[in-house]
């Protein structure tokens, strides 16, 4: 495993640097590294590392979401208001509807199978979006109208909504009944996540005010609390709806609100942690991608993905109606809300493992959605934010 980790970090950083030098997103180089090192090509990664890949990816996601919470100002979120709430579910609904309308005609599958496929690919990737939006916030682009904050908040909740839909659609495919309560899990999990994260963040703020300790010790305490929140989600799964990742971000937000001077220093510490976590995350996502399924895909699948992306952009446009955003800023939101990676790598193979007839094609579409949208969205953000957004 140590050898595998050395490959992951050295080659991941190397290819990330090479891709950035030629004007492409560094994360694309990391994804390519994972594909090359993974089981489908060179098979150089230890099976033990691949076995804990999902946990390591979640660890990286916890780091970046905690950093996001420490950088988010509640006043900015309040100023965004309605569009931030709509971004949590409207674009995903549009994309799933597009898949249900187009996939049966283009791929010859049923409407229910198309709904399962739509739920797999509808989730955006916080791992791709969050660091990009944090960079914009640091540089002051779009912050006057809270554009990065709106996208960041929406991307963090979007996954919860889509995964609940995915669970419902796969349950129907297996002949299970789906109750209204299954859909009520979405707001309940969000509200409970906010409440638990806010309460823990408030307690940590009191602790840091009364007890002097080094910032490194504070980082370890915050990370441990975040791990416990995510573990709590797994422990109460099926009993109480609860979103651990939303709780993690809310923990950071409350710390930022109650101890802003400490939050600035801690955010810098988490930025350093992200240097290693980013490489680990995207290389392991790449290793989870089976390019054999991508190679089997015909032009119809690629065309389908492009078409449903247009549905997604229409949903984002609807979210922006009635706002003060101009045409350029709305276009940027459409580009920034495009990348998919972590959720698709996590659940893309689930329908196949469940024995659903659509399992193979769903996995193929999930793989292609990562390969197409993650680099396209990241590249689009890097190339357009200085043109489409105003600097504060």
PDB file of N, CA, C and O in Angstrom, residues 49-95:
ATOM      1  N   UNK A  49      -5.628  -0.792  -0.919  1.00  0.00           N
ATOM      2  CA  UNK A  49      -5.887   0.637  -1.091  1.00  0.00           C
ATOM      3  C   UNK A  49      -7.206   0.863  -1.816  1.00  0.00           C
ATOM      4  O   UNK A  49      -7.999   1.725  -1.437  1.00  0.00           O
ATOM      5  N   UNK A  50      -7.450   0.070  -2.847  1.00  0.00           N
ATOM      6  CA  UNK A  50      -8.709   0.183  -3.576  1.00  0.00           C
ATOM      7  C   UNK A  50      -9.892  -0.179  -2.680  1.00  0.00           C
ATOM      8  O   UNK A  50     -10.992   0.347  -2.839  1.00  0.00           O
ATOM      9  N   UNK A  51      -9.650  -1.093  -1.738  1.00  0.00           N
ATOM     10  CA  UNK A  51     -10.711  -1.514  -0.832  1.00  0.00           C
ATOM     11  C   UNK A  51     -11.169  -0.404   0.102  1.00  0.00           C
ATOM     12  O   UNK A  51     -12.327  -0.391   0.527  1.00  0.00           O
ATOM     13  N   UNK A  52     -10.258   0.518   0.450  1.00  0.00           N
ATOM     14  CA  UNK A  52     -10.636   1.644   1.318  1.00  0.00           C
ATOM     15  C   UNK A  52     -10.749   2.936   0.516  1.00  0.00           C
ATOM     16  O   UNK A  52     -10.792   4.037   1.088  1.00  0.00           O
ATOM     17  N   UNK A  53     -10.808   2.810  -0.798  1.00  0.00           N
ATOM     18  CA  UNK A  53     -10.868   3.985  -1.674  1.00  0.00           C
ATOM     19  C   UNK A  53     -12.058   4.879  -1.349  1.00  0.00           C
ATOM     20  O   UNK A  53     -11.929   6.110  -1.282  1.00  0.00           O
ATOM     21  N   UNK A  54     -13.230   4.274  -1.134  1.00  0.00           N
ATOM     22  CA  UNK A  54     -14.427   5.063  -0.846  1.00  0.00           C
ATOM     23  C   UNK A  54     -14.262   5.880   0.434  1.00  0.00           C
ATOM     24  O   UNK A  54     -14.675   7.048   0.506  1.00  0.00           O
ATOM     25  N   UNK A  55     -13.636   5.278   1.454  1.00  0.00           N
ATOM     26  CA  UNK A  55     -13.416   5.991   2.720  1.00  0.00           C
ATOM     27  C   UNK A  55     -12.421   7.133   2.546  1.00  0.00           C
ATOM     28  O   UNK A  55     -12.599   8.213   3.122  1.00  0.00           O
ATOM     29  N   UNK A  56     -11.375   6.894   1.770  1.00  0.00           N
ATOM     30  CA  UNK A  56     -10.379   7.942   1.545  1.00  0.00           C
ATOM     31  C   UNK A  56     -10.975   9.095   0.738  1.00  0.00           C
ATOM     32  O   UNK A  56     -10.675  10.268   1.000  1.00  0.00           O
ATOM     33  N   UNK A  57     -11.833   8.778  -0.234  1.00  0.00           N
ATOM     34  CA  UNK A  57     -12.487   9.835  -1.005  1.00  0.00           C
ATOM     35  C   UNK A  57     -13.405  10.654  -0.102  1.00  0.00           C
ATOM     36  O   UNK A  57     -13.494  11.873  -0.241  1.00  0.00           O
ATOM     37  N   UNK A  58     -14.075   9.976   0.824  1.00  0.00           N
ATOM     38  CA  UNK A  58     -14.950  10.694   1.751  1.00  0.00           C
ATOM     39  C   UNK A  58     -14.139  11.584   2.690  1.00  0.00           C
ATOM     40  O   UNK A  58     -14.552  12.702   3.031  1.00  0.00           O
ATOM     41  N   UNK A  59     -12.962  11.097   3.104  1.00  0.00           N
ATOM     42  CA  UNK A  59     -12.071  11.901   3.944  1.00  0.00           C
ATOM     43  C   UNK A  59     -11.695  13.202   3.231  1.00  0.00           C
ATOM     44  O   UNK A  59     -11.741  14.292   3.824  1.00  0.00           O
ATOM     45  N   UNK A  60     -11.328  13.097   1.959  1.00  0.00           N
ATOM     46  CA  UNK A  60     -10.964  14.291   1.186  1.00  0.00           C
ATOM     47  C   UNK A  60     -12.155  15.242   1.057  1.00  0.00           C
ATOM     48  O   UNK A  60     -12.004  16.463   1.141  1.00  0.00           O
ATOM     49  N   UNK A  61     -13.332  14.666   0.862  1.00  0.00           N
ATOM     50  CA  UNK A  61     -14.537  15.488   0.734  1.00  0.00           C
ATOM     51  C   UNK A  61     -14.843  16.219   2.041  1.00  0.00           C
ATOM     52  O   UNK A  61     -15.262  17.390   2.036  1.00  0.00           O
ATOM     53  N   UNK A  62     -14.619  15.558   3.170  1.00  0.00           N
ATOM     54  CA  UNK A  62     -14.823  16.181   4.478  1.00  0.00           C
ATOM     55  C   UNK A  62     -13.888  17.373   4.650  1.00  0.00           C
ATOM     56  O   UNK A  62     -14.280  18.439   5.147  1.00  0.00           O
ATOM     57  N   UNK A  63     -12.651  17.219   4.208  1.00  0.00           N
ATOM     58  CA  UNK A  63     -11.667  18.299   4.343  1.00  0.00           C
ATOM     59  C   UNK A  63     -12.107  19.529   3.556  1.00  0.00           C
ATOM     60  O   UNK A  63     -12.101  20.659   4.070  1.00  0.00           O
ATOM     61  N   UNK A  64     -12.522  19.344   2.310  1.00  0.00           N
ATOM     62  CA  UNK A  64     -12.867  20.505   1.483  1.00  0.00           C
ATOM     63  C   UNK A  64     -14.196  21.126   1.918  1.00  0.00           C
ATOM     64  O   UNK A  64     -14.363  22.344   1.865  1.00  0.00           O
ATOM     65  N   UNK A  65     -15.142  20.323   2.397  1.00  0.00           N
ATOM     66  CA  UNK A  65     -16.411  20.885   2.861  1.00  0.00           C
ATOM     67  C   UNK A  65     -16.235  21.631   4.187  1.00  0.00           C
ATOM     68  O   UNK A  65     -16.907  22.633   4.433  1.00  0.00           O
ATOM     69  N   UNK A  66     -15.331  21.148   5.040  1.00  0.00           N
ATOM     70  CA  UNK A  66     -15.038  21.879   6.286  1.00  0.00           C
ATOM     71  C   UNK A  66     -14.407  23.218   5.958  1.00  0.00           C
ATOM     72  O   UNK A  66     -14.763  24.259   6.537  1.00  0.00           O
ATOM     73  N   UNK A  67     -13.474  23.199   5.018  1.00  0.00           N
ATOM     74  CA  UNK A  67     -12.848  24.451   4.598  1.00  0.00           C
ATOM     75  C   UNK A  67     -13.891  25.404   4.001  1.00  0.00           C
ATOM     76  O   UNK A  67     -13.860  26.614   4.244  1.00  0.00           O
ATOM     77  N   UNK A  68     -14.822  24.847   3.248  1.00  0.00           N
ATOM     78  CA  UNK A  68     -15.884  25.677   2.667  1.00  0.00           C
ATOM     79  C   UNK A  68     -16.722  26.326   3.762  1.00  0.00           C
ATOM     80  O   UNK A  68     -17.057  27.516   3.693  1.00  0.00           O
ATOM     81  N   UNK A  69     -17.080  25.549   4.785  1.00  0.00           N
ATOM     82  CA  UNK A  69     -17.869  26.090   5.883  1.00  0.00           C
ATOM     83  C   UNK A  69     -17.139  27.196   6.617  1.00  0.00           C
ATOM     84  O   UNK A  69     -17.731  28.213   6.980  1.00  0.00           O
ATOM     85  N   UNK A  70     -15.831  27.027   6.808  1.00  0.00           N
ATOM     86  CA  UNK A  70     -15.039  28.043   7.502  1.00  0.00           C
ATOM     87  C   UNK A  70     -14.906  29.331   6.690  1.00  0.00           C
ATOM     88  O   UNK A  70     -14.570  30.383   7.229  1.00  0.00           O
ATOM     89  N   UNK A  71     -15.160  29.230   5.375  1.00  0.00           N
ATOM     90  CA  UNK A  71     -15.035  30.402   4.497  1.00  0.00           C
ATOM     91  C   UNK A  71     -16.380  31.046   4.173  1.00  0.00           C
ATOM     92  O   UNK A  71     -16.416  32.127   3.584  1.00  0.00           O
ATOM     93  N   UNK A  72     -17.489  30.368   4.528  1.00  0.00           N
ATOM     94  CA  UNK A  72     -18.821  30.870   4.175  1.00  0.00           C
ATOM     95  C   UNK A  72     -19.361  31.801   5.248  1.00  0.00           C
ATOM     96  O   UNK A  72     -19.324  31.482   6.430  1.00  0.00           O
ATOM     97  N   UNK A  73     -19.875  32.924   4.794  1.00  0.00           N
ATOM     98  CA  UNK A  73     -20.496  33.879   5.698  1.00  0.00           C
ATOM     99  C   UNK A  73     -22.019  33.716   5.605  1.00  0.00           C
ATOM    100  O   UNK A  73     -22.582  33.729   4.513  1.00  0.00           O
ATOM    101  N   UNK A  74     -22.683  33.547   6.743  1.00  0.00           N
ATOM    102  CA  UNK A  74     -24.134  33.353   6.746  1.00  0.00           C
ATOM    103  C   UNK A  74     -24.852  34.540   6.105  1.00  0.00           C
ATOM    104  O   UNK A  74     -25.867  34.372   5.419  1.00  0.00           O
ATOM    105  N   UNK A  75     -24.320  35.731   6.295  1.00  0.00           N
ATOM    106  CA  UNK A  75     -24.944  36.926   5.693  1.00  0.00           C
ATOM    107  C   UNK A  75     -24.959  36.822   4.171  1.00  0.00           C
ATOM    108  O   UNK A  75     -25.928  37.220   3.520  1.00  0.00           O
ATOM    109  N   UNK A  76     -23.878  36.257   3.600  1.00  0.00           N
ATOM    110  CA  UNK A  76     -23.831  36.065   2.144  1.00  0.00           C
ATOM    111  C   UNK A  76     -24.900  35.083   1.688  1.00  0.00           C
ATOM    112  O   UNK A  76     -25.550  35.278   0.662  1.00  0.00           O
ATOM    113  N   UNK A  77     -25.074  33.991   2.455  1.00  0.00           N
ATOM    114  CA  UNK A  77     -26.085  32.998   2.096  1.00  0.00           C
ATOM    115  C   UNK A  77     -27.494  33.581   2.186  1.00  0.00           C
ATOM    116  O   UNK A  77     -28.350  33.305   1.343  1.00  0.00           O
ATOM    117  N   UNK A  78     -27.727  34.398   3.206  1.00  0.00           N
ATOM    118  CA  UNK A  78     -29.045  35.030   3.339  1.00  0.00           C
ATOM    119  C   UNK A  78     -29.317  35.972   2.171  1.00  0.00           C
ATOM    120  O   UNK A  78     -30.446  36.088   1.691  1.00  0.00           O
ATOM    121  N   UNK A  79     -28.258  36.647   1.710  1.00  0.00           N
ATOM    122  CA  UNK A  79     -28.421  37.577   0.603  1.00  0.00           C
ATOM    123  C   UNK A  79     -28.764  36.846  -0.695  1.00  0.00           C
ATOM    124  O   UNK A  79     -29.500  37.351  -1.529  1.00  0.00           O
ATOM    125  N   UNK A  80     -28.257  35.637  -0.846  1.00  0.00           N
ATOM    126  CA  UNK A  80     -28.566  34.845  -2.044  1.00  0.00           C
ATOM    127  C   UNK A  80     -30.033  34.439  -2.040  1.00  0.00           C
ATOM    128  O   UNK A  80     -30.749  34.599  -3.029  1.00  0.00           O
ATOM    129  N   UNK A  81     -30.492  33.864  -0.918  1.00  0.00           N
ATOM    130  CA  UNK A  81     -31.910  33.536  -0.748  1.00  0.00           C
ATOM    131  C   UNK A  81     -32.440  32.464  -1.674  1.00  0.00           C
ATOM    132  O   UNK A  81     -31.860  31.387  -1.805  1.00  0.00           O
ATOM    133  N   UNK A  82     -33.551  32.768  -2.344  1.00  0.00           N
ATOM    134  CA  UNK A  82     -34.306  31.794  -3.147  1.00  0.00           C
ATOM    135  C   UNK A  82     -33.471  31.032  -4.180  1.00  0.00           C
ATOM    136  O   UNK A  82     -33.589  29.801  -4.267  1.00  0.00           O
ATOM    137  N   UNK A  83     -32.612  31.672  -4.990  1.00  0.00           N
ATOM    138  CA  UNK A  83     -31.867  30.914  -5.998  1.00  0.00           C
ATOM    139  C   UNK A  83     -31.007  29.798  -5.407  1.00  0.00           C
ATOM    140  O   UNK A  83     -30.887  28.727  -6.002  1.00  0.00           O
ATOM    141  N   UNK A  84     -30.405  30.030  -4.225  1.00  0.00           N
ATOM    142  CA  UNK A  84     -29.578  29.001  -3.594  1.00  0.00           C
ATOM    143  C   UNK A  84     -30.411  27.771  -3.238  1.00  0.00           C
ATOM    144  O   UNK A  84     -29.964  26.639  -3.398  1.00  0.00           O
ATOM    145  N   UNK A  85     -31.643  28.005  -2.767  1.00  0.00           N
ATOM    146  CA  UNK A  85     -32.538  26.887  -2.433  1.00  0.00           C
ATOM    147  C   UNK A  85     -32.936  26.127  -3.703  1.00  0.00           C
ATOM    148  O   UNK A  85     -32.910  24.895  -3.741  1.00  0.00           O
ATOM    149  N   UNK A  86     -33.292  26.859  -4.735  1.00  0.00           N
ATOM    150  CA  UNK A  86     -33.712  26.219  -5.992  1.00  0.00           C
ATOM    151  C   UNK A  86     -32.579  25.419  -6.623  1.00  0.00           C
ATOM    152  O   UNK A  86     -32.813  24.358  -7.210  1.00  0.00           O
ATOM    153  N   UNK A  87     -31.355  25.899  -6.492  1.00  0.00           N
ATOM    154  CA  UNK A  87     -30.205  25.192  -7.075  1.00  0.00           C
ATOM    155  C   UNK A  87     -29.984  23.829  -6.430  1.00  0.00           C
ATOM    156  O   UNK A  87     -29.311  22.969  -6.992  1.00  0.00           O
ATOM    157  N   UNK A  88     -30.571  23.622  -5.254  1.00  0.00           N
ATOM    158  CA  UNK A  88     -30.408  22.346  -4.553  1.00  0.00           C
ATOM    159  C   UNK A  88     -31.142  21.201  -5.240  1.00  0.00           C
ATOM    160  O   UNK A  88     -30.775  20.035  -5.058  1.00  0.00           O
ATOM    161  N   UNK A  89     -32.203  21.508  -5.998  1.00  0.00           N
ATOM    162  CA  UNK A  89     -32.980  20.411  -6.567  1.00  0.00           C
ATOM    163  C   UNK A  89     -33.509  20.643  -7.985  1.00  0.00           C
ATOM    164  O   UNK A  89     -33.732  19.687  -8.725  1.00  0.00           O
ATOM    165  N   UNK A  90     -33.712  21.896  -8.406  1.00  0.00           N
ATOM    166  CA  UNK A  90     -34.316  22.152  -9.722  1.00  0.00           C
ATOM    167  C   UNK A  90     -33.447  21.653 -10.878  1.00  0.00           C
ATOM    168  O   UNK A  90     -33.948  20.955 -11.770  1.00  0.00           O
ATOM    169  N   UNK A  91     -32.126  21.978 -10.939  1.00  0.00           N
ATOM    170  CA  UNK A  91     -31.320  21.476 -12.057  1.00  0.00           C
ATOM    171  C   UNK A  91     -31.313  19.951 -12.148  1.00  0.00           C
ATOM    172  O   UNK A  91     -31.379  19.383 -13.253  1.00  0.00           O
ATOM    173  N   UNK A  92     -31.248  19.273 -10.998  1.00  0.00           N
ATOM    174  CA  UNK A  92     -31.256  17.807 -10.990  1.00  0.00           C
ATOM    175  C   UNK A  92     -32.579  17.272 -11.530  1.00  0.00           C
ATOM    176  O   UNK A  92     -32.603  16.301 -12.311  1.00  0.00           O
ATOM    177  N   UNK A  93     -33.685  17.905 -11.145  1.00  0.00           N
ATOM    178  CA  UNK A  93     -35.001  17.472 -11.635  1.00  0.00           C
ATOM    179  C   UNK A  93     -35.104  17.646 -13.151  1.00  0.00           C
ATOM    180  O   UNK A  93     -35.625  16.773 -13.854  1.00  0.00           O
ATOM    181  N   UNK A  94     -34.613  18.761 -13.657  1.00  0.00           N
ATOM    182  CA  UNK A  94     -34.626  18.984 -15.096  1.00  0.00           C
ATOM    183  C   UNK A  94     -33.803  17.921 -15.820  1.00  0.00           C
ATOM    184  O   UNK A  94     -34.217  17.398 -16.862  1.00  0.00           O
ATOM    185  N   UNK A  95     -32.639  17.580 -15.271  1.00  0.00           N
ATOM    186  CA  UNK A  95     -31.770  16.599 -15.921  1.00  0.00           C
ATOM    187  C   UNK A  95     -32.405  15.210 -15.907  1.00  0.00           C
ATOM    188  O   UNK A  95     -32.346  14.482 -16.901  1.00  0.00           O
TER     189      UNK A  95
END
